[in-house]
C-alpha cells in the first residue's frame, strides 16, 4: 500500500497527464456586449475545455478563472510591447499585477502556463510597428519571472502569425521565414530554446484556401477524396499538414528542427465570406480533431503532432478588426451569446457542444425600416449605422447577403440599435426607423438581440459571481493557512 500522500501525488500526476495533449480554446473579449466572464467559465467547464488562451489579463476574467483548474495562457497586447522592451520596471509591474497576484498550481488561484508576448506582432500588415520590441519585451518578462521564481512553471512565448513563414512554390520542403524576419526569428528561437519554451504559431487553412488557388476546399477540410499534393517523395493529404511542414522546414533552415510547436490559433469562420458557413466549419473541426487524435503527425514530423492546439475561437466578437476580411468577427465555435453553431466536441468524450445557460438578453425588440416612409435616403443612414456597428453578415457570401432591399437596411438599423443597448433614439434615423416586437429574422439571416451588460441594465450577475468566487478563494486559502 502506498502511503496516502504518495497516492494523492500519483492521482494528481495522472490528472495532469491526461490533459497534456488536450485541445484548448482562444477566449477573446473584443465584443461590444461580452458574455459575462463567469458565464464563459461555466461554458468552458460544461464543454470540458481544460486550457484557455487569453489576449490580455483582464482582472474580471482572471477572477472568474480562479479555482477553476483551467490552464491559462495570458496575453500581452501589442500596444504594451514598446514600454515592456524599454523598461524592466514596467515588466516587473506587469508580472506582479497580472501573474504573481493570481498564480497557483491549482487550488484557489489561476493555473498560468504561458505568457504570450504580443498578439501576432509579426503580422505583415503591421510592418515595423511592433516587430523591433518583441524580443526585448520577451526578455524583460522572462527575467522578471525568473526573479519571481516562476520561470520553472510559466513559459514565455510569442504567438506568430500564419504569414511569418512562406513557400513560394507551395512545396513544404522549400519553406522559410519571411526574409524581413530572418534576424528576429533566429533571436526568437534562440530565446525560446534556451528557456525550454515552445514555438506558438497560427495555422490558417481557411486563409490558405482563400489566397491560394492550388488549395481545394476538400484538401482544407481533411476529406479522404481530396487531391493530394506531392513534394518529392512526400505526399500531403490535407492543407494543415502542408502548412505545418512548411513551418518545420523554416525552423530547420535556421537551425531549430526539433523545437516543440504549439498551434496557438486554428479554426474556420462561419459568416462574412464565401465558404464561411457553419456546415463547412463543422466538417473542418471534426477533421482537425480526428487528425490530432490520430497522433499521426505530418510527413516531416511523423508521430509527433503539435504538443498543444488552441481552437480559434470560443465566441464571435463584433469588435474585431475587419481589415483582413468580414469573416474576422465570426470565428466562434459558439455565437456571441454562447450558443453552439454546429455539432462537434473538444475531444473529451462523444457528446456534443453544450450551450451557455440562462443568458440574459435585452428585451425582445428590434429596429426595422418604416416601409411607409420615403426611403430614397435610407441607404445613407444604413451606411452610417454600419460604420459603428456590425453589418458583416450582409457582405457577399454572408448569412444575410441574400435579403433584398430594404431588408438589408433594416438589418443595419437593428445592428446599430442593439449596439446602443436599444436606446429609443438609436432607432430614429431621421424618422425612418421603427421599433418592433416581431422578430424580422429570415431564413439564415438572424436579426440579433444583444446581451445585457453592466452598462446596459441590471447586469448584477457579472459582479456577484466573481465576488462569490473571490470569497470562496479567501475562505479556502484561510483554511489552508496561506497568506495573501
Ligand atoms: C529596446 O530596449 C532597449 C533597452 O532599453 C533599448 O536599448 C532599445 O533601443 C529598445 N529597442 C527599440 C527598438 O527601441
Ligand atoms: C495588467 O494587465 C492589464 C490587462 O492586460 C493591463 O491593462 C495592465 O496595465 C497590466 N498591469 C500592469 C501593471 O502593466
Ligand atoms: C500551384 O501549382 C502549380 C502546379 O502544380 C505550381 O507550379 C505552383 O508553384 C503552385 N503555386 C503555389 C503558390 O502553390
Ligand atoms: C534572409 O535569408 C535568406 C535566405 O537564407 C536570404 O536570401 C536573405 O537575403 C536574408 N534576408 C535578410 C534581410 O537578411
Ligand atoms: C503524387 O504521387 C503519387 C504516388 O507517389 C501519385 O500516385 C500521384 O498521382 C501524385 N499526385 C500528383 C498530384 O502529382
Ligand atoms: C435626401 O437627402 C437630400 C440631401 O441631403 C435632401 O435634400 C432630401 O430632402 C432628402 N430626401 C428625403 C426624402 O428626406
Ligand atoms: C443565396 O442565394 C443563392 C441563390 O439562390 C444560394 O445558392 C445561396 O446558398 C444563398 N446564400 C445564403 C447565405 O442563403
Ligand atoms: C442594400 O441592398 C441594396 C440593393 O441591393 C444596395 O444597393 C445597398 O448598398 C444595400 N445596403 C446595405 C447597407 O447593405
Ligand atoms: C468548393 C466550394 O464550395 N467553393 C465555393 C466557395 O464559395 C464560392 C462562392 O460562393 C462558390 O462559388 C464555390 O463553389
Coordinates of C-alpha atoms and ligand atoms in Angstrom, one line a residue:
X1 CA 0.0 0.0 0.0
X2 CA 1.2 3.5 -0.8
X3 CA 1.1 6.0 2.0
X4 CA -1.8 8.4 1.4
X5 CA 0.3 11.5 0.3
X6 CA 2.0 9.4 -2.4
X7 CA -1.3 8.1 -3.6
X8 CA -2.6 11.7 -3.8
X9 CA 0.5 12.7 -5.7
X10 CA 0.1 9.9 -8.2
X11 CA -3.5 10.8 -8.7
X12 CA -2.6 14.4 -9.4
X13 CA 0.1 13.3 -11.8
X14 CA -2.4 11.2 -13.7
X15 CA -4.9 14.1 -13.8
X16 CA -2.1 16.4 -15.2
X17 CA -1.0 13.7 -17.6
X18 CA -4.5 13.3 -19.1
X19 CA -4.7 17.0 -20.0
X20 CA -1.2 17.2 -21.5
X21 CA -2.4 16.8 -25.1
X22 CA -5.8 18.4 -24.6
X23 CA -7.3 20.8 -27.0
X24 CA -7.7 24.3 -25.7
X25 CA -9.5 27.3 -27.0
X26 CA -8.9 31.0 -27.5
X27 CA -11.1 33.3 -25.5
X28 CA -11.1 36.8 -27.0
X29 CA -13.1 39.7 -25.5
X30 CA -13.4 42.2 -28.3
X31 CA -17.1 42.4 -28.1
X32 CA -19.5 45.3 -27.6
X33 CA -21.6 43.1 -25.2
X34 CA -19.4 40.4 -23.9
X35 CA -20.8 37.3 -22.3
X36 CA -20.0 37.8 -18.5
X37 CA -16.7 36.0 -17.6
X38 CA -18.4 33.7 -15.0
X39 CA -20.8 32.5 -17.7
X40 CA -17.8 31.9 -20.1
X41 CA -16.0 29.9 -17.4
X42 CA -19.2 27.8 -17.0
X43 CA -19.3 27.3 -20.7
X44 CA -15.7 26.1 -20.7
X45 CA -16.4 23.7 -17.9
X46 CA -19.6 22.2 -19.3
X47 CA -17.7 21.6 -22.5
X48 CA -14.7 20.1 -20.6
X49 CA -12.2 22.6 -22.1
X50 CA -9.1 22.4 -19.9
X51 CA -7.0 25.0 -21.5
X52 CA -7.7 28.6 -22.5
X53 CA -5.6 31.2 -24.2
X54 CA -6.4 34.9 -23.5
X55 CA -5.3 38.0 -25.3
X56 CA -4.8 40.1 -22.2
X57 CA -5.0 39.7 -18.4
X58 CA -8.4 41.2 -17.6
X59 CA -8.9 41.1 -13.8
X60 CA -12.6 40.0 -14.2
X61 CA -11.6 37.2 -16.4
X62 CA -8.8 36.0 -14.1
X63 CA -11.1 36.2 -11.1
X64 CA -13.7 34.1 -12.9
X65 CA -10.9 31.5 -13.8
X66 CA -9.6 31.4 -10.2
X67 CA -10.1 28.0 -8.7
X68 CA -11.4 26.5 -12.0
X69 CA -8.3 24.4 -12.6
X70 CA -8.4 25.5 -16.2
X71 CA -4.8 26.0 -17.5
X72 CA -4.3 29.6 -18.8
X73 CA -2.2 31.4 -21.3
X74 CA -2.1 35.1 -20.5
X75 CA -1.6 37.7 -23.3
X76 CA 0.3 40.9 -23.5
X77 CA -1.3 43.3 -26.1
X78 CA 0.9 44.6 -28.9
X79 CA 0.4 48.2 -27.7
X80 CA 2.4 47.4 -24.5
X81 CA 5.5 45.9 -26.2
X82 CA 7.4 49.2 -26.7
X83 CA 7.2 50.0 -23.0
X84 CA 8.0 46.5 -21.9
X85 CA 11.1 46.4 -24.2
X86 CA 12.5 49.7 -22.8
X87 CA 11.6 49.3 -19.1
X88 CA 12.4 46.4 -16.9
X89 CA 10.3 48.1 -14.2
X90 CA 7.2 48.0 -16.5
X91 CA 7.8 44.3 -17.0
X92 CA 8.0 43.8 -13.2
X93 CA 4.7 45.7 -12.7
X94 CA 3.1 43.6 -15.4
X95 CA 4.2 40.3 -14.0
X96 CA 3.4 41.4 -10.4
X97 CA -0.1 42.7 -11.2
X98 CA -1.0 40.1 -13.8
X99 CA 0.9 36.9 -13.0
X100 CA 2.2 36.8 -9.4
X101 CA -1.1 38.0 -7.9
X102 CA -3.1 35.2 -9.5
X103 CA -0.6 32.4 -9.9
X104 CA -1.2 29.0 -8.3
X105 CA -0.7 25.3 -9.1
X106 CA -4.4 24.7 -8.7
X107 CA -6.4 25.4 -5.6
X108 CA -7.9 28.9 -5.4
X109 CA -5.7 30.8 -7.9
X110 CA -5.1 30.6 -11.6
X111 CA -3.0 27.9 -13.3
X112 CA -0.9 30.1 -15.6
X113 CA 1.1 28.1 -18.1
X114 CA 2.3 30.6 -20.6
X115 CA 2.6 34.4 -21.0
X116 CA 2.2 35.3 -24.7
X117 CA 4.2 38.4 -25.5
X118 CA 2.2 40.3 -28.2
X119 CA -0.7 39.1 -30.3
X120 CA 0.8 38.1 -33.7
X121 CA 3.2 41.1 -33.6
X122 CA 4.9 40.0 -36.8
X123 CA 1.8 40.1 -39.0
X124 CA 3.0 41.5 -42.3
X125 CA 0.3 44.2 -42.4
X126 CA 1.7 45.7 -39.2
X127 CA 5.0 46.5 -40.9
X128 CA 7.6 47.5 -38.3
X129 CA 5.1 48.8 -35.8
X130 CA 5.8 46.2 -33.1
X131 CA 8.4 43.9 -34.5
X132 CA 11.5 45.8 -33.1
X133 CA 10.3 45.5 -29.5
X134 CA 9.2 41.9 -29.3
X135 CA 12.4 40.1 -28.3
X136 CA 13.4 42.8 -25.8
X137 CA 9.9 42.7 -24.2
X138 CA 10.1 38.9 -24.0
X139 CA 13.5 39.0 -22.4
X140 CA 12.3 41.5 -19.8
X141 CA 9.3 39.4 -18.9
X142 CA 11.5 36.3 -18.7
X143 CA 14.0 38.0 -16.4
X144 CA 11.1 39.1 -14.2
X145 CA 9.6 35.7 -14.0
X146 CA 13.0 34.2 -13.1
X147 CA 13.4 36.8 -10.3
X148 CA 9.9 35.9 -9.0
X149 CA 10.8 32.2 -9.0
X150 CA 8.1 31.4 -11.5
X151 CA 10.2 30.7 -14.6
X152 CA 10.1 26.9 -14.0
X153 CA 6.3 26.9 -14.4
X154 CA 5.4 29.9 -16.5
X155 CA 6.9 29.9 -20.0
X156 CA 7.3 33.0 -22.2
X157 CA 6.1 32.6 -25.8
X158 CA 5.5 34.8 -28.8
X159 CA 2.4 34.0 -31.0
X160 CA 3.5 34.1 -34.6
X161 CA 1.0 34.8 -37.5
X162 CA 0.4 32.4 -40.4
X163 CA 2.4 34.8 -42.6
X164 CA 5.7 34.6 -40.8
X165 CA 6.7 31.6 -42.9
X166 CA 6.2 31.1 -46.7
X167 CA 7.0 28.8 -49.5
X168 CA 6.7 30.5 -52.9
X169 CA 6.5 27.2 -54.8
X170 CA 3.9 25.8 -52.4
X171 CA 6.3 22.9 -51.5
X172 CA 6.7 22.4 -47.8
X173 CA 10.4 21.5 -48.2
X174 CA 11.0 24.9 -49.6
X175 CA 9.5 26.7 -46.5
X176 CA 11.4 29.6 -44.9
X177 CA 10.7 32.5 -42.7
X178 CA 9.8 35.9 -44.3
X179 CA 13.1 37.5 -45.2
X180 CA 12.4 40.7 -43.3
X181 CA 12.2 38.5 -40.1
X182 CA 15.4 36.5 -40.6
X183 CA 17.3 38.1 -37.8
X184 CA 14.3 38.3 -35.4
X185 CA 13.4 34.7 -35.9
X186 CA 16.9 33.5 -35.0
X187 CA 16.8 35.6 -31.9
X188 CA 13.3 34.4 -31.0
X189 CA 14.2 30.7 -31.5
X190 CA 17.4 31.1 -29.6
X191 CA 15.5 32.6 -26.7
X192 CA 12.7 30.0 -26.7
X193 CA 15.1 27.1 -26.8
X194 CA 17.3 28.5 -24.1
X195 CA 14.3 28.6 -21.8
X196 CA 12.8 25.3 -22.9
X197 CA 9.7 27.0 -24.3
X198 CA 7.6 26.4 -27.4
X199 CA 7.0 28.0 -30.8
X200 CA 3.5 29.4 -30.9
X201 CA 2.0 29.8 -34.3
X202 CA -1.2 30.3 -36.2
X203 CA -2.1 27.8 -38.9
X204 CA -4.9 29.0 -41.2
X205 CA -6.3 26.6 -43.7
X206 CA -9.2 29.0 -44.3
X207 CA -6.9 31.8 -45.4
X208 CA -4.7 29.4 -47.4
X209 CA -7.8 28.3 -49.2
X210 CA -8.9 31.9 -49.9
X211 CA -5.5 33.0 -51.1
X212 CA -4.2 30.0 -53.0
X213 CA -5.9 28.6 -56.0
X214 CA -3.9 25.3 -55.6
X215 CA -5.6 24.6 -52.3
X216 CA -9.0 23.0 -52.8
X217 CA -11.8 23.0 -50.2
X218 CA -11.7 19.3 -49.8
X219 CA -7.9 19.4 -49.2
X220 CA -8.6 22.1 -46.5
X221 CA -11.3 20.0 -44.9
X222 CA -9.3 16.8 -44.4
X223 CA -11.5 15.0 -46.9
X224 CA -10.4 11.5 -47.9
X225 CA -11.0 12.1 -51.6
X226 CA -9.0 15.3 -51.7
X227 CA -6.4 15.6 -54.5
X228 CA -3.1 15.1 -52.8
X229 CA -0.1 17.4 -53.1
X230 CA 3.3 15.8 -53.7
X231 CA 6.7 17.2 -52.5
X232 CA 9.4 14.9 -53.9
X233 CA 8.6 11.6 -52.2
X234 CA 6.3 13.0 -49.6
X235 CA 2.6 13.1 -50.0
X236 CA 0.3 15.7 -48.4
X237 CA -3.3 14.7 -47.8
X238 CA -4.5 18.0 -46.2
X239 CA -3.8 21.7 -46.0
X240 CA -2.9 21.5 -42.3
X241 CA 0.0 19.2 -42.8
X242 CA 1.2 21.2 -45.8
X243 CA 1.4 24.4 -43.7
X244 CA 2.8 22.7 -40.7
X245 CA 5.6 21.1 -42.6
X246 CA 6.3 24.4 -44.4
X247 CA 6.9 25.8 -40.9
X248 CA 9.0 22.8 -39.9
X249 CA 11.3 23.4 -42.9
X250 CA 11.5 27.1 -42.0
X251 CA 12.5 26.1 -38.4
X252 CA 15.1 23.6 -39.7
X253 CA 16.6 26.1 -42.0
X254 CA 17.6 28.4 -39.2
X255 CA 18.8 25.5 -37.0
X256 CA 15.9 24.5 -34.8
X257 CA 14.4 21.4 -36.4
X258 CA 13.3 19.9 -33.1
X259 CA 11.6 22.7 -31.3
X260 CA 8.1 22.0 -29.9
X261 CA 5.3 23.6 -31.8
X262 CA 2.1 24.8 -30.3
X263 CA -0.8 25.6 -32.7
X264 CA -1.9 28.8 -31.0
X265 CA -4.8 29.5 -33.3
X266 CA -6.7 27.4 -35.8
X267 CA -10.3 27.5 -36.9
X268 CA -12.9 28.1 -39.6
X269 CA -15.2 31.2 -39.7
X270 CA -18.9 30.8 -40.3
X271 CA -20.0 34.1 -41.8
X272 CA -18.9 37.2 -43.7
X273 CA -17.3 35.4 -46.7
X274 CA -17.9 32.7 -49.3
X275 CA -17.4 29.2 -47.9
X276 CA -17.5 30.6 -44.3
X277 CA -20.5 28.6 -43.1
X278 CA -21.4 26.5 -40.1
X279 CA -21.6 23.3 -42.0
X280 CA -18.2 23.7 -43.6
X281 CA -16.8 24.8 -40.2
X282 CA -18.2 21.6 -38.7
X283 CA -16.5 19.5 -41.3
X284 CA -13.2 21.3 -40.7
X285 CA -13.3 20.9 -37.0
X286 CA -14.2 17.3 -37.0
X287 CA -11.4 16.6 -39.5
X288 CA -9.0 18.6 -37.4
X289 CA -9.8 16.9 -34.1
X290 CA -9.7 13.4 -35.7
X291 CA -6.4 14.2 -37.3
X292 CA -4.9 15.5 -34.0
X293 CA -6.3 12.5 -32.0
X294 CA -4.8 10.0 -34.5
X295 CA -1.4 11.3 -33.5
X296 CA -0.1 10.5 -37.0
X297 CA 1.8 13.8 -37.2
X298 CA 2.9 15.1 -40.5
X299 CA 5.4 13.7 -43.2
X300 CA 8.2 15.8 -41.7
X301 CA 7.3 15.1 -38.1
X302 CA 5.6 11.7 -38.1
X303 CA 4.1 10.5 -34.8
X304 CA 4.9 14.0 -33.5
X305 CA 1.8 16.2 -33.7
X306 CA 1.7 19.7 -32.1
X307 CA 2.2 19.5 -28.4
X308 CA -0.9 21.7 -27.8
X309 CA -3.6 23.2 -30.1
X310 CA -5.9 26.1 -29.3
X311 CA -9.1 26.4 -31.4
X312 CA -9.8 29.9 -32.6
X313 CA -12.2 30.9 -31.3
X314 CA -14.6 30.3 -28.4
X315 CA -17.1 33.1 -29.2
X316 CA -17.8 35.6 -32.0
X317 CA -16.5 39.1 -31.4
X318 CA -18.3 42.0 -33.0
X319 CA -15.4 44.5 -32.3
X320 CA -12.7 42.5 -34.0
X321 CA -10.9 44.4 -36.8
X322 CA -12.2 43.5 -40.3
X323 CA -9.1 44.8 -42.2
X324 CA -8.3 41.3 -43.3
X325 CA -11.9 40.3 -44.0
X326 CA -15.5 40.5 -42.8
X327 CA -15.2 36.9 -41.6
X328 CA -12.9 38.1 -38.8
X329 CA -15.9 38.6 -36.5
X330 CA -17.2 35.1 -37.0
X331 CA -14.5 32.7 -35.8
X332 CA -16.5 31.4 -32.8
X333 CA -17.4 27.8 -32.3
X334 CA -20.2 29.5 -30.3
X335 CA -22.2 32.6 -31.3
X336 CA -21.6 35.8 -29.2
X337 CA -24.2 34.6 -26.7
X338 CA -22.6 31.2 -26.1
X339 CA -24.9 29.0 -28.4
X340 CA -23.2 26.3 -30.4
X341 CA -23.2 26.8 -34.1
X342 CA -22.7 23.2 -35.1
X343 CA -22.1 19.7 -33.7
X344 CA -18.6 18.9 -32.6
X345 CA -16.8 18.3 -29.3
X346 CA -13.4 19.2 -27.9
X347 CA -12.3 15.6 -27.9
X348 CA -13.1 14.7 -24.3
X349 CA -15.9 12.1 -24.9
X350 CA -18.6 11.7 -27.5
X351 CA -21.2 14.3 -26.6
X352 CA -21.9 17.4 -28.5
X353 CA -21.3 21.0 -27.5
X354 CA -23.2 22.3 -24.5
X355 CA -24.7 25.8 -24.8
X356 CA -24.4 28.6 -22.3
X357 CA -27.4 28.6 -20.0
X358 CA -29.6 31.4 -18.6
X359 CA -28.1 34.0 -20.8
X360 CA -29.5 37.5 -20.1
X361 CA -30.6 39.4 -23.2
X362 CA -32.0 42.8 -23.7
X363 CA -35.8 42.9 -24.4
X364 CA -37.1 41.1 -27.5
X365 CA -37.3 44.2 -29.6
X366 CA -35.8 45.1 -33.0
X367 CA -35.4 48.2 -35.1
X368 CA -36.5 48.0 -38.7
X369 CA -37.1 50.4 -41.5
X370 CA -40.6 52.0 -41.7
X371 CA -41.9 51.0 -45.1
X372 CA -44.5 53.7 -45.1
X373 CA -41.8 56.4 -45.4
X374 CA -39.9 57.8 -48.4
X375 CA -36.8 55.5 -48.3
X376 CA -34.9 57.3 -51.0
X377 CA -32.2 58.4 -48.5
X378 CA -32.3 55.3 -46.3
X379 CA -29.2 53.8 -47.8
X380 CA -27.1 56.6 -46.5
X381 CA -28.5 56.1 -43.0
X382 CA -27.8 52.4 -43.2
X383 CA -24.2 53.0 -44.2
X384 CA -23.7 55.3 -41.3
X385 CA -25.3 52.7 -38.9
X386 CA -22.9 50.1 -40.3
X387 CA -19.8 52.3 -39.7
X388 CA -20.2 51.9 -36.0
X389 CA -22.0 48.5 -35.7
X390 CA -21.5 45.1 -37.1
X391 CA -23.0 44.5 -40.6
X392 CA -20.5 41.8 -41.7
X393 CA -23.4 39.3 -42.2
X394 CA -24.5 41.5 -45.2
X395 CA -21.3 41.1 -47.1
X396 CA -21.0 38.8 -50.2
X397 CA -21.3 35.2 -49.1
X398 CA -22.6 36.3 -45.6
X399 CA -25.7 34.8 -43.9
X400 CA -27.7 38.0 -44.7
X401 CA -26.3 38.6 -48.2
X402 CA -29.5 37.3 -49.8
X403 CA -32.0 39.5 -48.1
X404 CA -33.2 42.1 -50.6
X405 CA -33.6 45.9 -50.2
X406 CA -34.9 47.3 -47.9
X407 CA -34.5 44.2 -45.6
X408 CA -30.7 44.9 -45.6
X409 CA -31.5 48.5 -44.4
X410 CA -33.5 47.0 -41.5
X411 CA -30.6 44.7 -40.7
X412 CA -28.2 47.7 -40.5
X413 CA -30.7 49.7 -38.4
X414 CA -31.1 46.8 -36.0
X415 CA -27.4 46.3 -35.6
X416 CA -27.0 49.9 -34.6
X417 CA -30.0 49.8 -32.2
X418 CA -28.7 46.7 -30.4
X419 CA -25.2 48.1 -30.3
X420 CA -26.7 51.1 -28.5
X421 CA -28.5 49.0 -25.9
X422 CA -31.9 49.5 -27.6
X423 CA -31.9 53.2 -26.7
X424 CA -35.1 54.6 -28.4
X425 CA -33.1 57.5 -30.1
X426 CA -30.8 54.9 -31.7
X427 CA -33.8 53.7 -33.9
X428 CA -34.6 57.2 -35.2
X429 CA -32.7 57.6 -38.5
X430 CA -34.5 60.8 -39.4
X431 CA -37.9 59.2 -38.8
X432 CA -37.1 56.1 -41.0
X433 CA -36.7 53.7 -38.1
X434 CA -39.4 51.7 -36.4
X435 CA -39.2 49.6 -33.2
X436 CA -41.0 46.2 -33.4
X437 CA -41.5 43.2 -31.2
X438 CA -41.9 40.8 -34.2
X439 CA -38.6 39.1 -35.0
X440 CA -37.6 40.2 -38.5
X441 CA -35.2 37.3 -39.0
X442 CA -35.5 35.4 -42.4
X443 CA -34.0 32.0 -43.2
X444 CA -30.3 32.0 -42.4
X445 CA -30.3 35.8 -41.6
X446 CA -30.6 36.2 -37.9
X447 CA -31.6 39.7 -36.6
X448 CA -29.9 39.5 -33.2
X449 CA -30.9 40.9 -29.8
X450 CA -27.9 41.9 -27.8
X451 CA -26.9 40.8 -24.3
X452 CA -27.4 42.7 -21.1
X453 CA -24.2 44.1 -19.8
X454 CA -23.2 46.2 -16.8
X455 CA -23.5 49.3 -18.9
X456 CA -27.0 48.4 -20.3
X457 CA -29.4 47.5 -17.5
X458 CA -29.1 45.4 -14.4
X459 CA -26.2 43.1 -15.0
X460 CA -25.8 42.3 -11.4
X461 CA -24.8 38.8 -12.2
X462 CA -21.5 39.8 -13.8
X463 CA -20.4 41.3 -10.4
X464 CA -21.8 38.9 -7.9
X465 CA -20.2 35.8 -9.4
X466 CA -16.6 37.0 -9.2
X467 CA -17.2 38.1 -5.6
X468 CA -18.5 34.7 -4.6
X469 CA -15.5 33.1 -6.2
X470 CA -13.2 35.5 -4.5
X471 CA -14.9 34.9 -1.2
X472 CA -14.6 31.2 -1.7
X473 CA -11.0 31.7 -2.7
X474 CA -10.3 33.7 0.5
X475 CA -12.0 31.1 2.6
X476 CA -10.0 28.3 1.0
X477 CA -6.7 30.0 1.5
X478 CA -7.6 30.9 5.1
X479 CA -8.4 27.2 5.7
X480 CA -5.1 26.2 4.2
X481 CA -3.3 28.8 6.1
X482 CA -2.0 30.8 3.2
X483 CA -1.2 34.5 3.5
X484 CA -2.1 36.9 0.6
Ligands
LIG1 C1 14.6 48.2 -26.5 O1 15.1 48.4 -25.2 C2 16.5 48.5 -25.2 C3 16.8 48.7 -23.7 O2 16.2 49.8 -23.1 C4 16.9 49.7 -26.0 O3 18.3 49.8 -26.0 C5 16.5 49.5 -27.4 O4 16.8 50.7 -28.2 C6 15.0 49.3 -27.5 N1 14.6 48.9 -28.8 C7 13.9 49.8 -29.6 C8 13.7 49.3 -31.0 O5 13.5 50.8 -29.2
LIG2 C1 -2.1 44.0 -16.3 O1 -2.8 43.6 -17.4 C2 -3.8 44.6 -17.8 C3 -4.5 44.0 -18.9 O2 -3.7 43.4 -19.9 C4 -3.1 45.9 -18.2 O3 -4.1 46.8 -18.6 C5 -2.3 46.4 -17.1 O4 -1.7 47.5 -17.5 C6 -1.4 45.3 -16.6 N1 -0.7 45.8 -15.4 C7 0.4 46.4 -15.5 C8 1.0 46.8 -14.2 O5 1.0 46.5 -16.5
LIG3 C1 0.4 25.8 -57.8 O1 0.6 24.6 -58.5 C2 1.4 24.7 -59.7 C3 1.3 23.4 -60.4 O2 1.5 22.3 -59.5 C4 2.8 25.0 -59.2 O3 3.6 25.2 -60.3 C5 2.8 26.4 -58.4 O4 4.0 26.6 -57.9 C6 1.8 26.3 -57.3 N1 1.7 27.6 -56.6 C7 1.6 27.7 -55.3 C8 1.5 29.1 -54.8 O5 1.4 26.8 -54.5
LIG4 C1 17.2 36.1 -45.2 O1 17.6 34.8 -45.5 C2 17.5 34.5 -46.9 C3 17.9 33.0 -47.1 O2 18.6 32.5 -46.1 C4 18.5 35.4 -47.7 O3 18.4 35.1 -49.0 C5 18.1 36.8 -47.4 O4 19.0 37.7 -48.0 C6 18.1 37.1 -45.9 N1 17.5 38.4 -45.7 C7 18.0 39.3 -44.8 C8 17.3 40.6 -44.7 O5 18.9 39.0 -44.1
LIG5 C1 1.6 12.0 -56.1 O1 2.4 10.8 -56.0 C2 1.6 9.6 -56.1 C3 2.5 8.4 -56.0 O2 3.6 8.7 -55.3 C4 0.9 9.6 -57.4 O3 0.0 8.5 -57.5 C5 0.0 10.9 -57.6 O4 -0.6 10.9 -58.8 C6 0.9 12.1 -57.4 N1 0.0 13.3 -57.4 C7 0.3 14.4 -58.0 C8 -0.7 15.5 -57.9 O5 1.3 14.5 -58.7
LIG6 C1 -32.5 63.3 -49.1 O1 -31.3 63.9 -48.8 C2 -31.2 65.1 -49.6 C3 -29.8 65.7 -49.4 O2 -29.4 65.7 -48.0 C4 -32.3 66.1 -49.1 O3 -32.2 67.3 -49.9 C5 -33.6 65.4 -49.4 O4 -34.7 66.3 -48.9 C6 -33.7 64.1 -48.7 N1 -34.9 63.4 -49.0 C7 -35.8 62.9 -48.1 C8 -37.0 62.3 -48.6 O5 -35.6 63.0 -46.9
LIG7 C1 -28.2 32.9 -51.5 O1 -28.9 32.6 -52.7 C2 -28.2 31.7 -53.6 C3 -29.0 31.5 -54.8 O2 -30.4 31.3 -54.5 C4 -28.0 30.4 -52.8 O3 -27.2 29.5 -53.6 C5 -27.2 30.6 -51.6 O4 -27.0 29.4 -50.8 C6 -27.9 31.7 -50.7 N1 -27.0 32.0 -49.6 C7 -27.4 32.1 -48.4 C8 -26.3 32.5 -47.4 O5 -28.5 31.9 -48.0
LIG8 C1 -28.9 47.0 -49.7 O1 -29.2 46.5 -50.9 C2 -29.2 47.5 -52.0 C3 -29.7 46.8 -53.2 O2 -29.1 45.5 -53.4 C4 -27.7 48.0 -52.1 O3 -27.7 49.0 -53.1 C5 -27.3 48.6 -50.7 O4 -26.0 49.0 -50.8 C6 -27.5 47.6 -49.6 N1 -27.2 48.3 -48.4 C7 -26.5 47.7 -47.4 C8 -26.4 48.5 -46.1 O5 -26.1 46.6 -47.5
LIG9 C1 -15.7 24.3 -53.0 C2 -16.7 25.3 -52.8 O1 -17.8 25.0 -52.3 N1 -16.4 26.5 -53.1 C3 -17.4 27.6 -53.1 C4 -16.9 28.7 -52.3 O2 -17.7 29.8 -52.5 C5 -17.9 30.2 -53.8 C6 -18.7 31.5 -53.8 O3 -20.0 31.2 -53.2 C7 -18.5 29.1 -54.6 O4 -18.6 29.5 -56.0 C8 -17.7 27.9 -54.5 O5 -18.3 26.9 -55.2

